[in-house]
Coordinates of C-alpha atoms in Angstrom, one line a residue:
M1 CA 119.1 111.6 128.9
S2 CA 121.9 114.1 128.3
P3 CA 125.5 112.9 127.8
M4 CA 126.5 114.4 131.2
S5 CA 123.7 112.6 132.9
R6 CA 124.8 109.3 131.4
M7 CA 128.4 109.8 132.4
S8 CA 127.3 110.7 135.9
R9 CA 125.2 107.5 136.1
M10 CA 128.1 105.4 134.8
S11 CA 130.5 106.8 137.4
Q12 CA 128.0 105.8 140.1
L13 CA 128.0 102.1 139.1
P14 CA 129.4 99.7 141.7
R15 CA 132.9 98.5 140.8
F16 CA 134.4 95.0 141.2
S17 CA 137.3 94.5 143.6
R18 CA 140.8 94.5 142.1
G19 CA 141.3 90.8 142.8
F20 CA 138.1 89.8 141.2
T21 CA 138.8 92.1 138.3
F22 CA 142.2 90.5 137.7
W23 CA 140.7 87.0 137.3
L24 CA 137.7 88.3 135.3
I25 CA 140.1 90.0 132.8
A26 CA 142.2 86.9 132.6
T27 CA 139.1 84.9 131.8
V28 CA 138.1 87.3 129.1
Q29 CA 141.6 87.1 127.6
A30 CA 141.4 83.3 127.6
L31 CA 137.9 83.4 125.9
L32 CA 139.3 85.6 123.2
L33 CA 142.0 83.1 122.5
F34 CA 139.5 80.2 122.9
A35 CA 137.5 81.8 120.1
S36 CA 140.6 82.3 117.9
S37 CA 141.5 78.6 117.8
A38 CA 137.9 77.4 117.6
P39 CA 137.8 77.5 113.8
S40 CA 140.9 75.2 113.4
P41 CA 139.1 71.8 113.7
L42 CA 136.5 73.2 111.3
Y43 CA 138.9 74.0 108.5
G44 CA 138.6 70.4 107.1
V45 CA 134.8 70.8 107.1
Y46 CA 135.0 74.1 105.3
Q47 CA 137.6 72.8 102.8
A48 CA 135.5 69.8 101.9
E49 CA 132.2 71.7 101.6
W50 CA 133.6 74.8 99.8
G51 CA 136.4 73.2 97.9
F52 CA 139.3 75.5 98.5
S53 CA 143.1 74.7 98.5
A54 CA 145.7 74.3 101.2
T55 CA 147.0 77.8 100.2
M56 CA 143.5 79.3 100.8
L57 CA 143.3 77.4 104.1
T58 CA 146.4 79.0 105.4
A59 CA 145.2 82.3 104.1
V60 CA 142.0 81.9 106.2
F61 CA 144.2 81.2 109.2
A62 CA 146.7 84.0 108.5
V63 CA 144.2 86.8 107.8
Y64 CA 143.3 86.6 111.5
A65 CA 146.9 87.0 112.6
I66 CA 147.5 89.8 110.0
A67 CA 144.5 91.7 111.2
L68 CA 145.5 91.2 114.8
L69 CA 149.0 92.6 113.9
A70 CA 147.4 95.6 112.4
A71 CA 145.3 96.2 115.5
L72 CA 148.4 95.8 117.7
L73 CA 150.5 98.2 115.7
V74 CA 147.8 100.9 115.5
V75 CA 145.8 100.6 118.8
G76 CA 148.0 98.2 120.8
G77 CA 149.1 101.1 123.1
I78 CA 146.0 103.2 123.1
S79 CA 144.8 101.9 126.5
D80 CA 147.8 103.8 128.1
H81 CA 146.0 107.0 127.0
V82 CA 142.2 106.4 127.1
G83 CA 142.0 103.6 129.7
R84 CA 141.9 99.8 129.7
R85 CA 138.1 99.6 130.1
K86 CA 137.1 101.6 127.0
V87 CA 139.4 99.6 124.8
L88 CA 138.2 96.3 126.2
G89 CA 134.6 97.2 125.8
A90 CA 135.0 98.2 122.2
S91 CA 137.0 95.1 121.5
L92 CA 134.3 92.8 122.8
A93 CA 131.7 94.6 120.7
V94 CA 133.8 93.9 117.6
E95 CA 134.3 90.3 118.7
V96 CA 130.5 89.9 118.9
V97 CA 130.3 91.1 115.3
S98 CA 132.9 88.4 114.3
M99 CA 130.8 85.7 115.9
L100 CA 127.8 86.8 113.9
L101 CA 129.8 86.7 110.7
F102 CA 131.0 83.1 111.5
L103 CA 127.4 82.1 112.2
T104 CA 126.2 83.4 108.8
A105 CA 129.3 82.4 106.7
D106 CA 128.3 80.5 103.5
G107 CA 131.6 80.5 101.6
V108 CA 135.3 81.3 101.8
G109 CA 134.8 85.1 101.4
P110 CA 132.6 85.5 104.5
L111 CA 134.9 83.2 106.4
L112 CA 137.9 85.4 105.6
A113 CA 135.8 88.5 106.7
A114 CA 134.9 86.8 110.0
R115 CA 138.5 85.9 110.7
A116 CA 139.7 89.4 109.9
V117 CA 137.2 91.1 112.2
Q118 CA 138.1 88.5 114.9
G119 CA 141.8 89.4 114.5
L120 CA 141.0 93.1 114.9
A121 CA 139.0 92.5 118.0
T122 CA 141.7 90.2 119.6
G123 CA 144.6 92.5 118.7
A124 CA 142.8 95.6 120.1
A125 CA 142.0 93.8 123.3
T126 CA 145.5 92.2 123.8
G127 CA 147.3 95.4 124.8
A128 CA 144.6 96.4 127.2
T129 CA 144.0 93.0 128.9
S130 CA 147.7 92.2 129.2
S131 CA 148.5 95.6 130.7
A132 CA 145.5 95.4 133.1
L133 CA 146.8 92.1 134.4
L134 CA 150.2 93.8 135.1
D135 CA 148.4 96.8 136.7
L136 CA 146.3 94.5 139.0
Q137 CA 148.8 91.9 139.9
P138 CA 149.3 91.4 143.7
P139 CA 151.7 93.9 145.3
G140 CA 155.1 92.4 145.9
R141 CA 154.7 89.7 143.3
P142 CA 156.2 91.1 140.1
R143 CA 156.3 87.7 138.3
F144 CA 152.6 86.9 138.8
G145 CA 151.2 89.2 136.1
P146 CA 153.7 88.0 133.5
L147 CA 152.9 84.4 134.5
V148 CA 149.2 84.8 133.9
N149 CA 149.8 86.8 130.7
S150 CA 151.8 83.9 129.3
L151 CA 149.6 81.1 130.7
V152 CA 146.1 82.4 129.7
P153 CA 146.6 82.6 125.9
L154 CA 147.9 79.0 125.9
V155 CA 145.0 77.8 128.0
G156 CA 142.5 79.6 125.7
L157 CA 144.1 78.2 122.5
A158 CA 144.3 74.7 123.9
F159 CA 140.7 74.4 125.1
G160 CA 139.3 76.4 122.1
A161 CA 140.7 73.8 119.7
L162 CA 139.8 70.8 121.9
G163 CA 136.3 72.1 122.7
S164 CA 135.5 73.0 119.1
G165 CA 136.9 69.6 118.0
V166 CA 134.6 67.8 120.4
L167 CA 131.5 69.8 119.2
V168 CA 132.4 69.2 115.5
E169 CA 132.8 65.5 116.0
Y170 CA 129.9 64.7 118.3
A171 CA 127.4 67.7 118.5
P172 CA 124.7 68.8 116.1
A173 CA 125.2 71.9 113.8
P174 CA 129.0 71.6 113.8
K175 CA 129.6 74.8 111.8
T176 CA 127.5 77.0 114.1
L177 CA 127.1 75.7 117.6
V178 CA 130.5 76.8 118.9
Y179 CA 130.0 80.3 117.5
A180 CA 126.5 80.6 119.0
L181 CA 127.8 79.7 122.4
L182 CA 130.7 82.1 122.1
L183 CA 128.3 84.9 120.9
V184 CA 126.3 84.6 124.2
V185 CA 129.5 84.6 126.3
F186 CA 131.0 87.7 124.6
V187 CA 127.7 89.7 124.9
L188 CA 127.6 89.0 128.6
A189 CA 131.3 89.9 128.9
A190 CA 130.7 93.3 127.2
L191 CA 127.8 94.0 129.5
V192 CA 130.1 93.5 132.5
V193 CA 132.9 95.8 131.4
P194 CA 131.3 99.0 132.8
L195 CA 131.6 97.4 136.3
L196 CA 135.4 97.0 136.0
P197 CA 137.6 99.5 137.8
E198 CA 139.9 101.6 135.6
T199 CA 143.6 101.0 136.2
S200 CA 145.1 103.4 133.7
P201 CA 144.2 107.1 134.0
R202 CA 143.7 109.2 130.9
R203 CA 146.8 111.0 129.6
P204 CA 147.6 113.0 126.5
G205 CA 149.1 111.6 123.3
V206 CA 146.2 109.5 121.9
A207 CA 146.7 110.7 118.3
A208 CA 150.5 110.0 118.4
S209 CA 149.9 106.5 119.9
L210 CA 147.9 105.6 116.7
V211 CA 150.9 105.9 114.5
P212 CA 152.0 102.3 113.7
R213 CA 155.2 101.6 115.5
M214 CA 157.0 99.2 117.9
A215 CA 156.7 101.1 121.2
V216 CA 159.5 99.3 123.0
P217 CA 161.0 101.4 125.8
R218 CA 164.7 102.3 125.1
Q219 CA 166.0 100.6 128.3
V220 CA 164.4 97.3 127.2
R221 CA 165.5 97.2 123.5
P222 CA 168.8 95.3 123.7
L223 CA 167.2 92.4 125.6
F224 CA 164.1 92.6 123.4
L225 CA 166.1 92.3 120.2
T226 CA 167.9 89.3 121.6
V227 CA 164.8 87.5 122.6
A228 CA 162.7 88.4 119.6
P229 CA 164.0 85.7 117.1
C230 CA 163.2 82.9 119.6
L231 CA 159.7 84.3 120.1
F232 CA 159.2 84.4 116.4
A233 CA 160.4 80.8 116.0
V234 CA 158.3 79.2 118.7
W235 CA 155.1 81.0 117.5
A236 CA 155.9 80.1 113.9
V237 CA 155.5 76.4 114.9
G238 CA 152.3 77.3 116.6
G239 CA 151.1 78.9 113.4
L240 CA 152.1 75.8 111.4
Y241 CA 150.1 73.3 113.5
M242 CA 147.1 75.6 114.0
S243 CA 146.7 76.0 110.2
L244 CA 148.1 72.7 108.8
G245 CA 148.2 70.5 111.9
P246 CA 144.9 68.7 111.0
S247 CA 146.1 68.1 107.5
I248 CA 149.5 66.8 108.7
A249 CA 147.8 64.3 111.1
V250 CA 145.4 63.1 108.4
R251 CA 147.5 63.0 105.3
T252 CA 151.0 62.3 106.6
L253 CA 150.3 60.2 109.7
H254 CA 147.1 58.6 108.4
M255 CA 144.9 59.6 111.4
S256 CA 141.2 60.3 110.9
G257 CA 138.4 62.3 112.5
H258 CA 137.7 66.0 113.1
L259 CA 138.8 65.7 116.7
V260 CA 142.4 64.9 115.6
G261 CA 143.1 68.5 114.6
G262 CA 141.9 69.8 117.9
L263 CA 144.0 67.2 119.7
V264 CA 147.2 68.3 117.9
I265 CA 146.7 71.9 118.9
F266 CA 145.6 70.9 122.5
A267 CA 148.8 68.8 122.9
Q268 CA 151.0 71.7 121.9
T269 CA 149.3 74.6 123.7
G270 CA 148.2 72.5 126.7
S271 CA 151.7 71.3 127.4
G272 CA 152.9 74.9 127.1
A273 CA 150.4 76.0 129.7
L274 CA 151.5 73.1 132.0
G275 CA 155.1 74.0 131.5
S276 CA 154.4 77.6 132.5
L277 CA 152.8 76.5 135.7
L278 CA 155.7 74.1 136.6
R279 CA 158.4 76.8 135.9
R280 CA 156.5 79.8 137.4
K281 CA 158.9 80.1 140.4
H282 CA 162.2 79.5 138.7
P283 CA 164.5 82.3 137.5
P284 CA 163.0 83.8 134.4
R285 CA 166.2 83.9 132.3
R286 CA 166.9 80.2 133.0
T287 CA 163.3 79.3 132.2
M288 CA 163.5 81.1 128.9
T289 CA 166.7 79.5 127.8
L290 CA 165.7 75.9 128.9
G291 CA 162.3 76.4 127.3
F292 CA 163.8 77.3 123.9
A293 CA 166.1 74.2 124.2
A294 CA 163.1 72.0 124.9
F295 CA 161.4 73.5 121.9
L296 CA 164.4 72.4 119.7
L297 CA 164.2 68.9 121.1
G298 CA 160.5 68.6 120.4
I299 CA 160.7 69.8 116.9
G300 CA 163.5 67.3 116.2
A301 CA 161.2 64.5 117.5
T302 CA 158.3 65.6 115.2
L303 CA 160.7 65.5 112.2
G304 CA 161.6 62.0 113.2
A305 CA 157.9 61.1 113.5
L306 CA 157.2 62.4 110.0
A307 CA 160.1 60.4 108.5
I308 CA 159.0 57.0 110.1
P309 CA 156.0 57.8 110.2
S310 CA 154.9 57.5 113.8
P311 CA 151.8 59.1 115.3
A312 CA 152.9 58.3 118.9
L313 CA 156.4 60.0 118.4
F314 CA 154.6 62.9 116.6
F315 CA 152.5 63.6 119.7
I316 CA 155.5 63.2 122.0
G317 CA 157.4 65.7 120.0
I318 CA 154.4 68.1 119.9
V319 CA 154.1 67.9 123.7
I320 CA 157.9 68.6 124.2
A321 CA 157.9 71.4 121.7
G322 CA 154.7 72.8 123.3
Y323 CA 156.4 72.7 126.7
G324 CA 159.3 74.6 125.3
F325 CA 156.9 77.1 123.6
G326 CA 155.1 77.8 126.9
T327 CA 158.1 78.0 129.2
G328 CA 160.1 80.0 126.7
F329 CA 157.3 82.5 126.3
L330 CA 156.8 82.7 130.1
G331 CA 160.5 83.3 130.7
A332 CA 160.6 86.0 128.0
F333 CA 157.6 87.8 129.4
Q334 CA 158.8 87.6 133.0
T335 CA 162.2 88.9 132.0
I336 CA 161.1 91.8 129.8
A337 CA 157.7 93.0 131.0
P338 CA 158.8 94.3 134.4
L339 CA 161.4 96.6 132.8
A340 CA 158.7 99.0 131.5
G341 CA 157.0 101.6 133.6
P342 CA 153.1 101.6 134.1
D343 CA 152.6 104.1 131.3
E344 CA 154.8 102.0 128.9
R345 CA 153.2 98.6 129.5
A346 CA 150.6 98.5 126.7
G347 CA 153.2 99.6 124.1
L348 CA 155.8 97.0 125.3
V349 CA 153.2 94.2 125.4
A350 CA 152.0 95.1 122.0
G351 CA 155.6 95.0 120.7
M352 CA 156.1 91.5 122.1
Y353 CA 152.9 90.3 120.5
V354 CA 153.8 91.9 117.2
V355 CA 156.9 89.7 117.0
C356 CA 154.9 86.6 118.1
Y357 CA 152.1 87.1 115.6
L358 CA 154.5 87.8 112.8
G359 CA 155.9 84.4 113.5
F360 CA 152.4 83.0 113.8
S361 CA 151.2 84.3 110.4
V362 CA 153.8 85.0 107.8
P363 CA 155.6 81.6 107.8
A364 CA 152.2 79.8 107.8
V365 CA 151.2 81.6 104.6
V366 CA 154.5 80.7 103.0
A367 CA 154.0 77.1 104.0
G368 CA 150.6 77.1 102.5
L369 CA 152.0 78.3 99.1
A370 CA 154.8 75.7 99.3
V371 CA 152.5 72.8 100.0
Q372 CA 151.0 73.2 96.5
K373 CA 154.4 72.8 94.8
F374 CA 156.5 70.6 97.2
G375 CA 153.9 68.6 99.2
L376 CA 152.9 68.6 102.8
T377 CA 155.8 66.4 104.2
A378 CA 158.6 68.3 102.5
T379 CA 157.1 71.6 103.4
T380 CA 156.7 70.7 107.1
T381 CA 160.3 69.3 107.2
V382 CA 161.9 72.4 105.7
Y383 CA 159.7 74.7 107.8
S384 CA 160.7 72.9 111.0
V385 CA 164.4 72.9 110.2
A386 CA 164.3 76.6 109.4
V387 CA 162.7 77.5 112.8
M388 CA 165.2 75.3 114.6
V389 CA 168.1 77.1 113.0
L390 CA 166.5 80.5 113.9
A391 CA 166.0 79.3 117.5
V392 CA 169.6 78.0 117.8
V393 CA 171.0 81.4 116.6
A394 CA 168.8 83.3 119.0
C395 CA 169.7 81.0 122.0
A396 CA 173.3 81.6 121.2
G397 CA 172.8 85.3 121.3
L398 CA 170.9 85.0 124.5
L399 CA 173.8 83.1 126.2
V400 CA 176.4 85.6 124.9
Q401 CA 174.4 88.5 126.3
E402 CA 174.0 86.8 129.6
R403 CA 177.8 86.3 129.8
R404 CA 178.4 89.9 129.0
E405 CA 176.0 91.0 131.7
K406 CA 177.6 88.8 134.3
G407 CA 181.0 90.1 133.2
A408 CA 179.8 93.7 133.5
V409 CA 178.5 93.0 137.1
A410 CA 181.7 91.2 138.1
G411 CA 183.9 94.0 136.8
A412 CA 181.8 96.9 138.1
P413 CA 179.3 95.7 140.8
H414 CA 177.7 99.1 141.0
L415 CA 176.5 98.8 137.4
R416 CA 173.4 97.1 136.2
P417 CA 173.2 94.9 133.2
P418 CA 172.7 96.6 129.8
G419 CA 169.0 97.2 129.1
A420 CA 167.9 97.3 132.7
Q421 CA 168.4 101.0 133.5
P422 CA 166.5 103.0 134.3
A423 CA 163.8 100.6 135.6
P424 CA 160.9 100.9 138.0
P425 CA 160.9 99.3 141.4
A426 CA 159.0 96.2 140.1
A427 CA 161.7 95.7 137.5
R428 CA 164.4 95.9 140.1
A429 CA 162.6 93.3 142.2
A430 CA 162.3 91.0 139.2
D431 CA 166.0 91.5 138.3
S432 CA 167.1 90.5 141.8
D433 CA 165.0 87.4 141.5
Q434 CA 166.8 86.4 138.3
R435 CA 170.2 86.8 139.9

């Protein structure tokens, strides 16, 4: 069959409705994040069997985030040019390869390779899926796409860690079963992609979009730079507990069992997802500020728990910090995402996730190195204090900018706040919601 005939046949395939496609893409996004946290409860098993250090453990974790960052920087905005469907299909094919690598891994080298390939797949898919959810959100509901975009990753991370922990603790073949199940799921998802409607028409500039850069639209940059330190801080804590959380629970709090690591991650990301749901109808700027404040309170509680030590207080602190993580991320997404036009969405979303995954990966690697010299408790304490200081400084900057914006509006009602002009109609609707 000639290429033209194949293209003609593909164009004649029935397409899913926009509403069904929205939820299908949200499910795929959740599954990708489910898969990304599935190895966390297995790190203890790998470490015991293959005998690697805490530094190598955080390297295994971080190589995923670094590969994801590379994919975001290079191809994070490419779906604005070639279409969402092509990027998603290619990403799922790479994800299938990563599952095969996990299934056959017999040492730390293959495990690093599997995590790197998985990071490339997730990073490539992130810009396309997040932008598609904004493209397909119900008309007149500019907050709904950002809500789902902030909620779905947390749900995926939470249930990936918990589900994998349950399988490791109670099911046979703990090192392979979860990956075999995910392999089947991702093969099926890849087969469904041709039935999805395309939401982003092809446009020129593909080669230019591959140059690594932060494609944040000019009108969004002032607010983006103010919010970025808080996003870095809250995702840094996520990186700490996804890499060293099981070790903290076992060594510092004297808890046992493979399920414990999954419960730590589930408590953090699950409470973040719940917080996003509870705050979904509140003003985004207020949600963001209060979320970051809750994050500070939760991290303070976990520090107290490590000092006592108290497993109960530790989980309370994790839940509060996770709530702040989820609501802060939701508020930031709802505030910033509507300010970009349809042809700028993938680039902006990729820019936000670059900041998040920098926080997710780099500090965790530093912590892994520090554990060898200073010990787990001291490293966790210093790490937590550092992200608290960063979050406090960023929150102060956010409040200062909000006061300036209110002053600008009061002094000249016909002017919009800095960073919000020009903006598409959806952004103007979201901005009126905030005020």
